[in-house]
Short mmCIF file of C-alpha atoms in Angstrom, two decimals:
data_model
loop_
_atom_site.label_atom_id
_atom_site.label_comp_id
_atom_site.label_asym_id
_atom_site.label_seq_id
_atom_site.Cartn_x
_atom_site.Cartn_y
_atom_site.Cartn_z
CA UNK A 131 -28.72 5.15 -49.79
CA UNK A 132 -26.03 5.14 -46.81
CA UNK A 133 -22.70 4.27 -47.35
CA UNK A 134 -20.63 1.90 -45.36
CA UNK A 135 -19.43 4.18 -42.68
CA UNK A 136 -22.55 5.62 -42.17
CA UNK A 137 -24.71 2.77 -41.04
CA UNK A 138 -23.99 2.72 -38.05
CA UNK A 139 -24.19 6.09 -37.00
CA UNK A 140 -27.64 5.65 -38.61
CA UNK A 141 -28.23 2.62 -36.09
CA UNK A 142 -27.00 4.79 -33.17
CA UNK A 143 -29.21 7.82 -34.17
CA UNK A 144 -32.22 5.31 -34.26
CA UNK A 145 -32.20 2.95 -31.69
CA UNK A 146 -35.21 0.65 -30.53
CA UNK A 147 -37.14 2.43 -27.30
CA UNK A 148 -36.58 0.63 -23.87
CA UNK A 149 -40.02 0.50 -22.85
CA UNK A 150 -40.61 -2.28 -25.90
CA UNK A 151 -41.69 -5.48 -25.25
CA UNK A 152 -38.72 -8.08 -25.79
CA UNK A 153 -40.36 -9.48 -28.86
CA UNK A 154 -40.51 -6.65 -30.69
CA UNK A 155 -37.10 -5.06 -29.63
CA UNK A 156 -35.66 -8.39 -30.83
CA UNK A 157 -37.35 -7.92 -34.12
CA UNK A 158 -36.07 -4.53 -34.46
CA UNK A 159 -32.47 -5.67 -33.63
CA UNK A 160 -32.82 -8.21 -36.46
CA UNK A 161 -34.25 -5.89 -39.07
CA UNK A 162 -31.30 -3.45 -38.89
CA UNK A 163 -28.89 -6.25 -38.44
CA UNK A 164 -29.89 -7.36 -42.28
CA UNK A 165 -29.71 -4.21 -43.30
CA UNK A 166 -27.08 -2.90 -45.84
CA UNK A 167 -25.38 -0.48 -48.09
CA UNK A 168 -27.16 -2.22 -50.47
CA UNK A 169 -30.42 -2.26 -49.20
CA UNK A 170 -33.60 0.15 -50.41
CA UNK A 171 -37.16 1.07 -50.07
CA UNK A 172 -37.77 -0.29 -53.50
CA UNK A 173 -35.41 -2.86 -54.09
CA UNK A 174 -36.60 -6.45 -54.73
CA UNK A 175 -33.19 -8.30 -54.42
CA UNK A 176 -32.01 -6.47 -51.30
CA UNK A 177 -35.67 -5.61 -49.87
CA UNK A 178 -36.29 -4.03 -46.36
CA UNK A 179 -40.35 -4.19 -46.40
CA UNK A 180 -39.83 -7.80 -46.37
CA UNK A 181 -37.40 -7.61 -43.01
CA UNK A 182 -40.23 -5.93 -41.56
CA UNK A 183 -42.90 -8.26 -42.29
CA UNK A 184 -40.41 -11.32 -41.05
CA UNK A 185 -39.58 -9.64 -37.63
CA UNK A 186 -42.28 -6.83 -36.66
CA UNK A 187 -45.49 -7.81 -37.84
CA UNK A 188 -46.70 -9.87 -35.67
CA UNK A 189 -44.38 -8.24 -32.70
CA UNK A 190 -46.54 -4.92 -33.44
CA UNK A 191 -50.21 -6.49 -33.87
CA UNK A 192 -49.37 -8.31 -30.63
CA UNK A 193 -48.11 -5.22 -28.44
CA UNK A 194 -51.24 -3.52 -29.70
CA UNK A 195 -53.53 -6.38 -28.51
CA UNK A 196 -52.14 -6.79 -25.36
CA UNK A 197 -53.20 -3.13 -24.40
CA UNK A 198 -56.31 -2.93 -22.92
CA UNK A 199 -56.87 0.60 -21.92
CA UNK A 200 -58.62 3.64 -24.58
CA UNK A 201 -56.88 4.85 -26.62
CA UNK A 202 -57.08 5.98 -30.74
CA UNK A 203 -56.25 2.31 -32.14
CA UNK A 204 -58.47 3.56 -35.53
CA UNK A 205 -55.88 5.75 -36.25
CA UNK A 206 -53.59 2.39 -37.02
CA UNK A 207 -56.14 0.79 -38.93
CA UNK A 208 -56.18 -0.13 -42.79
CA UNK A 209 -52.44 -1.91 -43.03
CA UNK A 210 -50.06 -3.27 -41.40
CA UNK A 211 -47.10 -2.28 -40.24
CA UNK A 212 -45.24 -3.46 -43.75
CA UNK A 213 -47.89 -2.58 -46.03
CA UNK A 214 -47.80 1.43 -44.24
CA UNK A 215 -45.45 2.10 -47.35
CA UNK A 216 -47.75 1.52 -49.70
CA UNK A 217 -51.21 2.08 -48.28
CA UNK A 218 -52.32 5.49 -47.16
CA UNK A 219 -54.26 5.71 -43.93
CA UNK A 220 -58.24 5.29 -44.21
CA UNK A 221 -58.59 7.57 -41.65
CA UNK A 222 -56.37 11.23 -40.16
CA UNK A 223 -56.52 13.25 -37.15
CA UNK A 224 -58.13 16.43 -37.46
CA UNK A 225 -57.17 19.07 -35.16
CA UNK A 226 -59.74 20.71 -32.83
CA UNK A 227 -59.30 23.90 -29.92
CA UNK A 228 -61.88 23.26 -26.94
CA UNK A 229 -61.37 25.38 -24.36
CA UNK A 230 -62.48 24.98 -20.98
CA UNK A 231 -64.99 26.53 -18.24
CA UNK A 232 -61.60 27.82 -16.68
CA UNK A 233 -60.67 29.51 -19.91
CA UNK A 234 -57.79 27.38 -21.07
CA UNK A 235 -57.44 26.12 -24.13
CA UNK A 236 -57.12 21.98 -25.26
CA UNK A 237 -55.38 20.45 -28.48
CA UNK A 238 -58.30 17.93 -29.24
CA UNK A 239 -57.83 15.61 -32.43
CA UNK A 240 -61.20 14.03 -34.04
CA UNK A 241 -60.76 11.34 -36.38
CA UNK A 242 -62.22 12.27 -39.59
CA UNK A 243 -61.82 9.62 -43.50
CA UNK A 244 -58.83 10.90 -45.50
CA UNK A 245 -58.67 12.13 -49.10
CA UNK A 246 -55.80 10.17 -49.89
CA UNK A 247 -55.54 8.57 -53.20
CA UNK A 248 -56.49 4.56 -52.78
CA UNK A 249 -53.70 3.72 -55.00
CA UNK A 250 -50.30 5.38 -56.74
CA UNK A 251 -51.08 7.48 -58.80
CA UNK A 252 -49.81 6.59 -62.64
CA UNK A 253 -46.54 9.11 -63.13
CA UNK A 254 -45.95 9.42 -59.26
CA UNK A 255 -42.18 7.36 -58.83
CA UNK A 256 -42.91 4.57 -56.51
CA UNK A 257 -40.39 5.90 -53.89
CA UNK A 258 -42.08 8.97 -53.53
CA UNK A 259 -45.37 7.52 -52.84
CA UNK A 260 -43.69 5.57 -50.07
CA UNK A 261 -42.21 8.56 -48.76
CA UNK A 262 -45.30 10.38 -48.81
CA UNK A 263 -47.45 7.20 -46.86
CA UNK A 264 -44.70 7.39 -44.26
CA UNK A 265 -45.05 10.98 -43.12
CA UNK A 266 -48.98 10.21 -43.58
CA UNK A 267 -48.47 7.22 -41.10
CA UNK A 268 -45.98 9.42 -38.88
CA UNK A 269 -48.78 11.87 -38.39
CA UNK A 270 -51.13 8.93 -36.97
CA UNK A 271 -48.29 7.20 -35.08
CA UNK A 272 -47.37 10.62 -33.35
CA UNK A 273 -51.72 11.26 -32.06
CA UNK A 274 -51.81 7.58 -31.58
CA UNK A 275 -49.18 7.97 -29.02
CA UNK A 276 -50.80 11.38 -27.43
CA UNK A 277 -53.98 9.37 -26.88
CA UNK A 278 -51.91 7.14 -24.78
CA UNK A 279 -50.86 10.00 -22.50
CA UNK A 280 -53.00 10.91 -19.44
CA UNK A 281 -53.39 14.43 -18.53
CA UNK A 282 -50.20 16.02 -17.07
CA UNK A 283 -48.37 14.67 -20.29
CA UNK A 284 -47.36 11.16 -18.76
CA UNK A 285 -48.35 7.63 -20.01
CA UNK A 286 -49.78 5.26 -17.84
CA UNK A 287 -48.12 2.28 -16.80
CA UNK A 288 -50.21 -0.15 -19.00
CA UNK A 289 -49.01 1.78 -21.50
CA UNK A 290 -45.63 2.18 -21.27
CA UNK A 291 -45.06 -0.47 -23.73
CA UNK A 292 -47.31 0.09 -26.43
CA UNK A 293 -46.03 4.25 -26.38
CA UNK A 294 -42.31 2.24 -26.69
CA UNK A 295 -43.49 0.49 -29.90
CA UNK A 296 -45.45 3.68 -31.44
CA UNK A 297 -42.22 5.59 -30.75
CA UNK A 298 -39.71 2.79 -32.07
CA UNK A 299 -41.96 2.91 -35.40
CA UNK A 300 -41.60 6.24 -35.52
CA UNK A 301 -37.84 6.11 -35.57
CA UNK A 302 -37.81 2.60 -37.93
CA UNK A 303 -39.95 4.96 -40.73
CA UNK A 304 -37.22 7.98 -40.12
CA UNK A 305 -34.31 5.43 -40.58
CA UNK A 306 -35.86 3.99 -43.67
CA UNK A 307 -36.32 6.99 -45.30
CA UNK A 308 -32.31 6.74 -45.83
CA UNK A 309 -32.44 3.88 -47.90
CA UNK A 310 -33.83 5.61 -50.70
CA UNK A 311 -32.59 3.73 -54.17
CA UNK A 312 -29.67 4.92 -56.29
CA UNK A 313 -31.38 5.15 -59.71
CA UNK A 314 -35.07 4.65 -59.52
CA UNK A 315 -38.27 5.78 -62.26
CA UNK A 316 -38.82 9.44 -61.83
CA UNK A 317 -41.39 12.34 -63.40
CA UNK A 318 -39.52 15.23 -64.34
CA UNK A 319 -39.70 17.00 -61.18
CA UNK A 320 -37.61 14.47 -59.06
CA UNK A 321 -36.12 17.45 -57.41
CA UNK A 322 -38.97 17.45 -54.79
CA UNK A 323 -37.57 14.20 -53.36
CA UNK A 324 -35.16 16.34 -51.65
CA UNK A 325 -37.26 17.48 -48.91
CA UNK A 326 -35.78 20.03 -45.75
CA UNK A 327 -34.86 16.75 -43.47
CA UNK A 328 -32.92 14.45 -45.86
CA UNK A 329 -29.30 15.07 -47.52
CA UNK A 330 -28.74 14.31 -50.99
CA UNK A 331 -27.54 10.79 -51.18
CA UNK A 332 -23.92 9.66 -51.02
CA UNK A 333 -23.18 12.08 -48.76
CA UNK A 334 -19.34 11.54 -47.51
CA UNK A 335 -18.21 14.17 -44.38
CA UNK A 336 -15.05 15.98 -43.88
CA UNK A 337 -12.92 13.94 -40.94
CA UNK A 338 -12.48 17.41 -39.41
CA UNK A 339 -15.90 18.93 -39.31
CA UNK A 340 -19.79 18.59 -40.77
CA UNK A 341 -19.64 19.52 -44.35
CA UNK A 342 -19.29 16.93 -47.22
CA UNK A 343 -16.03 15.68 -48.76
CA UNK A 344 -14.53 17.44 -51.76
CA UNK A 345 -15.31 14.72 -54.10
CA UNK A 346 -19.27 14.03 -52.59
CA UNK A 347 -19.66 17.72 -53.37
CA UNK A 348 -18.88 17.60 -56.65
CA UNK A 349 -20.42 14.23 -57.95
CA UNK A 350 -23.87 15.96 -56.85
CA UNK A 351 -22.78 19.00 -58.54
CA UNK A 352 -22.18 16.59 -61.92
CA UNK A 353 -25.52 14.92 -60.79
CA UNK A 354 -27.32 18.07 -60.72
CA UNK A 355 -26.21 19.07 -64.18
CA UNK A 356 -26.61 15.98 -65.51
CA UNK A 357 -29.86 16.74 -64.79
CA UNK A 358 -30.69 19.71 -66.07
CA UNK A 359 -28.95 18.81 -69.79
CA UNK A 360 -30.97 16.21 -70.06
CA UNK A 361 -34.43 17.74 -69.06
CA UNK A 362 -33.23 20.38 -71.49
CA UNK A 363 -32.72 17.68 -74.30
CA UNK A 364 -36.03 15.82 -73.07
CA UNK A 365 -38.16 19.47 -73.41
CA UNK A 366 -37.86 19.35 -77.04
CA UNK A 367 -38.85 16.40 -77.87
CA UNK A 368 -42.37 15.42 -79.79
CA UNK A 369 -43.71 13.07 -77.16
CA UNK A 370 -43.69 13.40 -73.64
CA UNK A 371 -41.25 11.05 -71.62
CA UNK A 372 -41.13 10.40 -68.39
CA UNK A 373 -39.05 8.09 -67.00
CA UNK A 374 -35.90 10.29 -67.06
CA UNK A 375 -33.64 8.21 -64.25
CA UNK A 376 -34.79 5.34 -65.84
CA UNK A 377 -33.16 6.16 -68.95
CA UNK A 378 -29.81 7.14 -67.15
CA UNK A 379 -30.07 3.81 -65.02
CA UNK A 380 -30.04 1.68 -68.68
CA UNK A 381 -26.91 4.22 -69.74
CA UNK A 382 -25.27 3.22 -67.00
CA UNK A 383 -25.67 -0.29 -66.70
CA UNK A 384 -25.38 -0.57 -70.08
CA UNK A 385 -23.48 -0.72 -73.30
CA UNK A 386 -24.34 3.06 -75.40
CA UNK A 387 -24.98 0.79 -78.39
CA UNK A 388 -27.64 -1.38 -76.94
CA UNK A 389 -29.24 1.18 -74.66
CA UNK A 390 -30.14 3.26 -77.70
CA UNK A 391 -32.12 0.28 -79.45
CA UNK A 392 -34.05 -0.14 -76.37
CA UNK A 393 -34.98 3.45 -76.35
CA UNK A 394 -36.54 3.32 -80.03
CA UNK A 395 -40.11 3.64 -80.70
CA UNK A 396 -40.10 5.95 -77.25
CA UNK A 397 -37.64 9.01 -79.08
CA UNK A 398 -35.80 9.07 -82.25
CA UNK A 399 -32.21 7.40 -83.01
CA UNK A 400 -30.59 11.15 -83.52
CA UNK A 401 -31.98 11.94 -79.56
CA UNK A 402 -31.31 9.12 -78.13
CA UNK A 403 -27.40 9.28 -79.70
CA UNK A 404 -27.28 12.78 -78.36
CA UNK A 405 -28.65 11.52 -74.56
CA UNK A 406 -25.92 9.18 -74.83
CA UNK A 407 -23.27 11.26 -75.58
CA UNK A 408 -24.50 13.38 -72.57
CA UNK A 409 -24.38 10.24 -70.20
CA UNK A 410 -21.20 8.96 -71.56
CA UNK A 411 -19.48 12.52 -70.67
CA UNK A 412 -20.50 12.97 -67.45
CA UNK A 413 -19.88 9.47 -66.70
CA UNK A 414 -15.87 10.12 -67.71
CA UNK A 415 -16.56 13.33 -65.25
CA UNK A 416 -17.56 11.19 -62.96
CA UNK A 417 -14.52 9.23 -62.99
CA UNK A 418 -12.46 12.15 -62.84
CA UNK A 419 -14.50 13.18 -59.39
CA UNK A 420 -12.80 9.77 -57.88
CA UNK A 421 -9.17 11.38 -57.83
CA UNK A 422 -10.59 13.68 -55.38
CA UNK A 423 -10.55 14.09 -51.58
CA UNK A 424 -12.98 11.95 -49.99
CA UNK A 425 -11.92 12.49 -46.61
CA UNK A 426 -11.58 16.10 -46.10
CA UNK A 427 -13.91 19.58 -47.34
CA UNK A 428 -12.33 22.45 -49.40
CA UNK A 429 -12.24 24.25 -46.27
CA UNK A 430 -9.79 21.82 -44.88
CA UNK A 431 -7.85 20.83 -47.88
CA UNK A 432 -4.51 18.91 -46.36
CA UNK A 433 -2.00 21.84 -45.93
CA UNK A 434 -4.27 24.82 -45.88
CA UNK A 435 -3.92 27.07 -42.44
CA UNK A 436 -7.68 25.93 -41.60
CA UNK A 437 -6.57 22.07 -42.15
CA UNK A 438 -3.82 22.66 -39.47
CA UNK A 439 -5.85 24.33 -37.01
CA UNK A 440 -8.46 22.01 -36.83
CA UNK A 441 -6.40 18.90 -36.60
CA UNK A 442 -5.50 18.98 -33.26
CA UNK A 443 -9.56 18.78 -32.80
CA UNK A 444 -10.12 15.77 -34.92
CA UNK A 445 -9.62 12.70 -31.80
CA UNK A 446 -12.11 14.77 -29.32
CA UNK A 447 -14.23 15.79 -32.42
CA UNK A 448 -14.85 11.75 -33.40
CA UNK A 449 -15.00 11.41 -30.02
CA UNK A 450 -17.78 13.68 -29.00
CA UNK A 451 -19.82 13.07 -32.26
CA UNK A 452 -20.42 9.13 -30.78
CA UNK A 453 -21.01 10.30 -27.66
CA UNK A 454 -24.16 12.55 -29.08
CA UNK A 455 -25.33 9.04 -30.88
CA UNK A 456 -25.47 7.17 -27.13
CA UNK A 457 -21.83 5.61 -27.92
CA UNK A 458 -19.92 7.38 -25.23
CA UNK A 459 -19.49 9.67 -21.86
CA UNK A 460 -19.01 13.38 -22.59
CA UNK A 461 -15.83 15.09 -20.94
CA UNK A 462 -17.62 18.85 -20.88
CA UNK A 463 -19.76 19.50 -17.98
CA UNK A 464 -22.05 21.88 -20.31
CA UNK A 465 -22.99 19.67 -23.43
CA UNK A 466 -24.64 22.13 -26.74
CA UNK A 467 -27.81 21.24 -27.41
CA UNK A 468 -28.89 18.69 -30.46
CA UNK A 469 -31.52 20.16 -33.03
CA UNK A 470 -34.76 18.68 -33.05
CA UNK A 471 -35.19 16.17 -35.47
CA UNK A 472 -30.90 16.69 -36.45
CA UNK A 473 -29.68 14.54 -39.74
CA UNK A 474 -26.46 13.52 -39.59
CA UNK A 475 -24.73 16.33 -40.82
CA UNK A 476 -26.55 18.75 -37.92
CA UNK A 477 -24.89 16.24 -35.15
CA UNK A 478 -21.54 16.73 -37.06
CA UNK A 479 -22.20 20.86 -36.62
CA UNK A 480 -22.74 20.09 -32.88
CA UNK A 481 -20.13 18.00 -31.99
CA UNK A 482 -17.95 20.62 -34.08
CA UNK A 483 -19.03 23.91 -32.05
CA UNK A 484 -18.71 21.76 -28.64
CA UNK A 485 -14.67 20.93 -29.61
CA UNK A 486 -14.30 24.07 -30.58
CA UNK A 487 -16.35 26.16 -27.58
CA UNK A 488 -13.26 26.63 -25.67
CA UNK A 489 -14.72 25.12 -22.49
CA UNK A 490 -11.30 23.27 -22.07
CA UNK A 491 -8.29 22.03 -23.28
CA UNK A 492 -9.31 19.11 -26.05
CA UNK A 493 -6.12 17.73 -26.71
CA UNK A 494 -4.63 17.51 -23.31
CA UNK A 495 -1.55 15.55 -22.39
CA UNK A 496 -3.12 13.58 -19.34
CA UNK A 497 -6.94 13.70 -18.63
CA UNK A 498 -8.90 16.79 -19.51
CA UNK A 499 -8.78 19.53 -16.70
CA UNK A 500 -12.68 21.66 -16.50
CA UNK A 501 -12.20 25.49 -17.32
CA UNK A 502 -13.49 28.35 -15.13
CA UNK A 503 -16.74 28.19 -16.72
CA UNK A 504 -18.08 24.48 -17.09
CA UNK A 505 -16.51 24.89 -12.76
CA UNK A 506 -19.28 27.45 -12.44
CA UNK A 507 -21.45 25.71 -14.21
CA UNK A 508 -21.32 22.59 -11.59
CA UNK A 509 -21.45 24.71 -8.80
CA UNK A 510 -24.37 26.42 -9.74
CA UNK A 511 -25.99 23.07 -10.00
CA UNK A 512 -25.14 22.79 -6.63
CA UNK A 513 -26.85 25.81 -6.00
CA UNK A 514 -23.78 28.01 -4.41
CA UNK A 515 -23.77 31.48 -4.16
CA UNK A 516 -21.94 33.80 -6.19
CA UNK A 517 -19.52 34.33 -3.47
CA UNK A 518 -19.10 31.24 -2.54
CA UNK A 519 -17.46 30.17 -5.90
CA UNK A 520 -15.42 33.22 -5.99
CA UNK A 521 -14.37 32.36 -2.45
CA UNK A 522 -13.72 28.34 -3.59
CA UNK A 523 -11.81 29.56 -7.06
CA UNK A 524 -10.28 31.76 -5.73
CA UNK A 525 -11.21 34.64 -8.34
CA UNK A 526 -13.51 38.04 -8.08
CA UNK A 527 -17.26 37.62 -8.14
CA UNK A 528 -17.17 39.75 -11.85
CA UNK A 529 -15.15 36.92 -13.31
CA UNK A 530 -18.08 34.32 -11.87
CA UNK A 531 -20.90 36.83 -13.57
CA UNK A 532 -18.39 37.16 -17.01
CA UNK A 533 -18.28 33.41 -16.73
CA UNK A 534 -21.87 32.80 -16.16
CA UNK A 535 -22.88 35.01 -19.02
CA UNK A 536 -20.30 33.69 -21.17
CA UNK A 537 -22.27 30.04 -20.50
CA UNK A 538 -25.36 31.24 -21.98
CA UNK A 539 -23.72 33.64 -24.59
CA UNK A 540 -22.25 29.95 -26.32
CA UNK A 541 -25.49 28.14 -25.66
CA UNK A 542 -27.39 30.79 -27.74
CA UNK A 543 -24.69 31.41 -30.37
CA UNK A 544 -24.70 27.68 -30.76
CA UNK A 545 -28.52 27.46 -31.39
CA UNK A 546 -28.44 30.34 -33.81
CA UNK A 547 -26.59 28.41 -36.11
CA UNK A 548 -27.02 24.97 -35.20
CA UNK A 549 -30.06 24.11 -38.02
CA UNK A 550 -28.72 23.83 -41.16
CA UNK A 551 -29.90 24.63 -45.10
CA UNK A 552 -30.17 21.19 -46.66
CA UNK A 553 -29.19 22.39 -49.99
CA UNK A 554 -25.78 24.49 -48.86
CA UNK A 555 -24.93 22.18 -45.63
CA UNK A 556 -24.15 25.66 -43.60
CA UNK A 557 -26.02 27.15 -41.37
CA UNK A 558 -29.58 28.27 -42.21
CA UNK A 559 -29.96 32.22 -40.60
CA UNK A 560 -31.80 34.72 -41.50
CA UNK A 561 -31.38 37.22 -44.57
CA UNK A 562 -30.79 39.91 -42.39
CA UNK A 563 -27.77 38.14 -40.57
CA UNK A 564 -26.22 37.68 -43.56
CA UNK A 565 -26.56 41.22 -44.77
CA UNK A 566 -24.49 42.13 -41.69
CA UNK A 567 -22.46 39.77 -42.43
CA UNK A 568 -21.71 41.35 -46.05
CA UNK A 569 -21.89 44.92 -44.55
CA UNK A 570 -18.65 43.14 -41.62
CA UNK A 571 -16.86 41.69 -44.87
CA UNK A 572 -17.33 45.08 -46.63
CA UNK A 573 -15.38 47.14 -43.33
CA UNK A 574 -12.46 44.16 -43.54
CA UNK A 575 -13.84 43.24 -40.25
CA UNK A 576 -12.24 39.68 -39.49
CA UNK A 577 -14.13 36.15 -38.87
CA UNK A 578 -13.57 36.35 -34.87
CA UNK A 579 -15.03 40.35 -34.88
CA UNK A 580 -18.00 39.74 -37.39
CA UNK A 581 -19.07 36.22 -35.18
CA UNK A 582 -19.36 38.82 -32.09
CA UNK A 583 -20.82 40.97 -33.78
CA UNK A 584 -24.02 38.57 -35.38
CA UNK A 585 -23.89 36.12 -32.05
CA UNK A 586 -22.79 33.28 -34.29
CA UNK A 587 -19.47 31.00 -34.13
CA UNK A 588 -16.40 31.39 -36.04
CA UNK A 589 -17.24 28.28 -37.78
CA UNK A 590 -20.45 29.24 -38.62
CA UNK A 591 -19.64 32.31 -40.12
CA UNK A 592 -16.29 31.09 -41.62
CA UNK A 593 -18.58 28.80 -43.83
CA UNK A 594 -21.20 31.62 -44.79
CA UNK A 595 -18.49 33.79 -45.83
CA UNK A 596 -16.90 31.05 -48.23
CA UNK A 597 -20.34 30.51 -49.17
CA UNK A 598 -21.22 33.98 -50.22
CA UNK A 599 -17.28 34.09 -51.97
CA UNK A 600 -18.37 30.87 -54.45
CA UNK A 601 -22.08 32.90 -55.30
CA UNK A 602 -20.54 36.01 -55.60
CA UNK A 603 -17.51 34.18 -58.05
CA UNK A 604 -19.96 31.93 -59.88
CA UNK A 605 -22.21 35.18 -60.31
CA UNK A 606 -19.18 37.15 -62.03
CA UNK A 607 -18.09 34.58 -64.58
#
């Protein structure tokens, strides 16, 4: 579930399309304007299927009806749009090649009955078969929304409105998916909730950069290990359990004493003592997680030599981050790329490596003054020659090339590290990068020479270096 401070950067990241019709982008407002911290996919005091079915049912069966044109409206049969959590499409696009009497090749999509399951199945948690109906629904929203498009890739104008909707769906589903619950019923493999898009929950961010806060790093470390004790404990017993969170959500909530009685007749009174004494001390490690830093990472621990450096970034880094959530007019003329399909914590790594590109000055006294290179940049949007610019700079035509190729040289080092690894929260390269990154550490080669040398940023590798340091530490004790 989000926190506080991160709802509404979740509301900028997902906002309702333009092209809706004002009925439904007034239901959409009033969905995420009841929806809080405390809100979750499977709660029944704080619900949010509920929100949907007050403000966007009939907003969505009506923009549908009021399109007249062809288009794949079966693949939106069989629920609506409140029930998609928890019914499975009756029917899926199945992709097809035709290719033409010219030779060229067409994506064509024929709609074929599913396999899915018509209900849950029995051990499945109830937030993972919601999970897995949304991407199933996402899939049908995304071809639904293709059929719309004439050829050449455009919608037509009837449709403009209905592809609005399909697309504002889309992005309602992907904002849901954060309000997964705290504690909910879980098989033993509950680690497969954590999929390559979504953060661990509680997720807290460094003020100076993307990575998580001290203390949210090491309450999932206690959560993980919590974990693994008690699927250890769990293994041995004679009969087969399998509501594990379950079990921690009555430790938690309550008294030791009474959550053991409830637990008899399902393991014995020695076991379920021994689970308790396993909740009880990571709950005190818990506790002793709060006295640490929530606002800043162990890279930029208050007084370290990487805390001071980055400091002077942190105004123009808060600054830039809402301006890549629609919140605010850049100040660089050349603006780094977002990932496709970027979490949170990927728009923190972008608005990091813009700060820190060296474009300009970030922390200027008056307003910011362009550099040599985002100069270039707008004059070769203007379409002047190489010697013009030198001529208007004032400066040789070699330092326009340098500066040109020094454009796309931080473009591509950006988007080499720009994805990250959901588990680590640094950036997700491949094996062989990171052996030459070893093989730089190995030759004492500093951060600034081994980034050149691998086309990544300091940043970047400054975090898989620290990275390797705690595996290589945790590997020797």
């Amino acid at each position: 579930m989000p926190t506080t401070n991160s709802l509404d950067d979740l509301f900028a990241v997902f906002p309702c399309d333009s092209r809706c019709p004002s009925d439904f982008s007034a239901g959409f407002d009033a969905v995420l304007s009841r929806l809080s911290v405390s809100s979750s996919l499977t709660s029944r005091r704080f619900p949010v299927w509920s929100l949907v079915r007050a403000h966007l049912n009939i907003a969505f069966d009506r923009a549908i009806a009021d399109y007249e044109g062809i288009w794949a409206i079966d693949l939106l049969a069989g629920a609506q749009l409140s029930e998609m959590a928890k019914t499975p499409p009756a029917i899926c696009p199945e992709l097809m090649v035709l290719v033409r009497p010219d030779g060229q090749a067409d994506l064509h999509a024929d709609l074929v009955a599913t396999d899915c399951t018509a209900g849950k199945p029995v051990n499945m948690p109830e937030i993972e078969w919601q999970l897995l109906n949304l991407e199933r629904w996402d899939a049908n929203l995304r071809f639904a929304i293709r059929s719309l498009h004439m050829e050449g890739g455009k919608c037509s104008p009837s449709g403009e409105a209905l592809c609005g909707v399909l697309e504002s769906v889309r992005d309602l589903f992907r904002l849901l998916k954060s309000f997964r619950p705290r504690v909910t019923k879980a098989v033993r493999d509950f680690d497969t909730l954590v999929d390559d898009r979504t953060r661990p929950q509680h997720a807290v961010y460094c003020e100076l950069c993307w990575r998580e806060s001290i203390r949210s790093k090491r309450l999932q470390f206690i959560d993980d290990q919590e974990r693994r004790e008690v699927d250890a404990l769990l293994s041995l017993a004679e009969r087969p359990l399998v509501d594990l969170l379950a079990m921690r959500a009555l430790a938690v909530s309550l008294k030791i004493t009474k959550w053991q009685s409830s637990m008899e007749g399902l393991i014995s009174r020695s076991r379920a003592c021994e689970l308790g004494l396993i909740f009880e001390r990571f709950r005190i490690e818990r506790m002793n997680a709060g006295n640490l830093s929530q606002r800043y990472c162990s890279i930029h621990k208050p007084g370290s030599a990487k805390y001071h450096a980055d400091l002077r970034y942190k105004a123009a880094f808060s600054h830039h981050l809402s301006v890549l959530q629609g919140r605010g007019k850049s100040e660089f003329a050349l603006n780094l790329p977002v990932p496709n399909s970027a979490d949170m914590q990927e728009f923190r790594k972008t608005a990091y490596d813009q700060v820190h590109s060296g474009l300009h000055a970030v922390a200027p006294k008056g307003s910011p003054s362009m550099g040599l290179r985002e100069k270039v940049l707008l004059m070769r949007q203007e379409g002047l020659s190489q010697s013009e610019m030198a001529r208007r700079l004032g400066v040789s035509r070699q330092a326009i090339s340098k500066a040109k190729k020094s454009l796309e040289t931080l473009v591509d080092v950006h988007q080499a590290g720009s994805y990250l690894n959901p588990l680590t929260g640094e950036a997700q390269v491949p094996e062989h990068i990171r052996a030459r990154i070893r093989d730089g550490m190995d030759r004492g080669l500093s951060v600034a020479m081994i980034a050149r040398e691998v086309r990544l940023s300091k940043g970047t590798v400054d975090g898989l270096i620290r990275l390797m340091d705690d595996r290589d530490s945790a590997c020797s004790s």
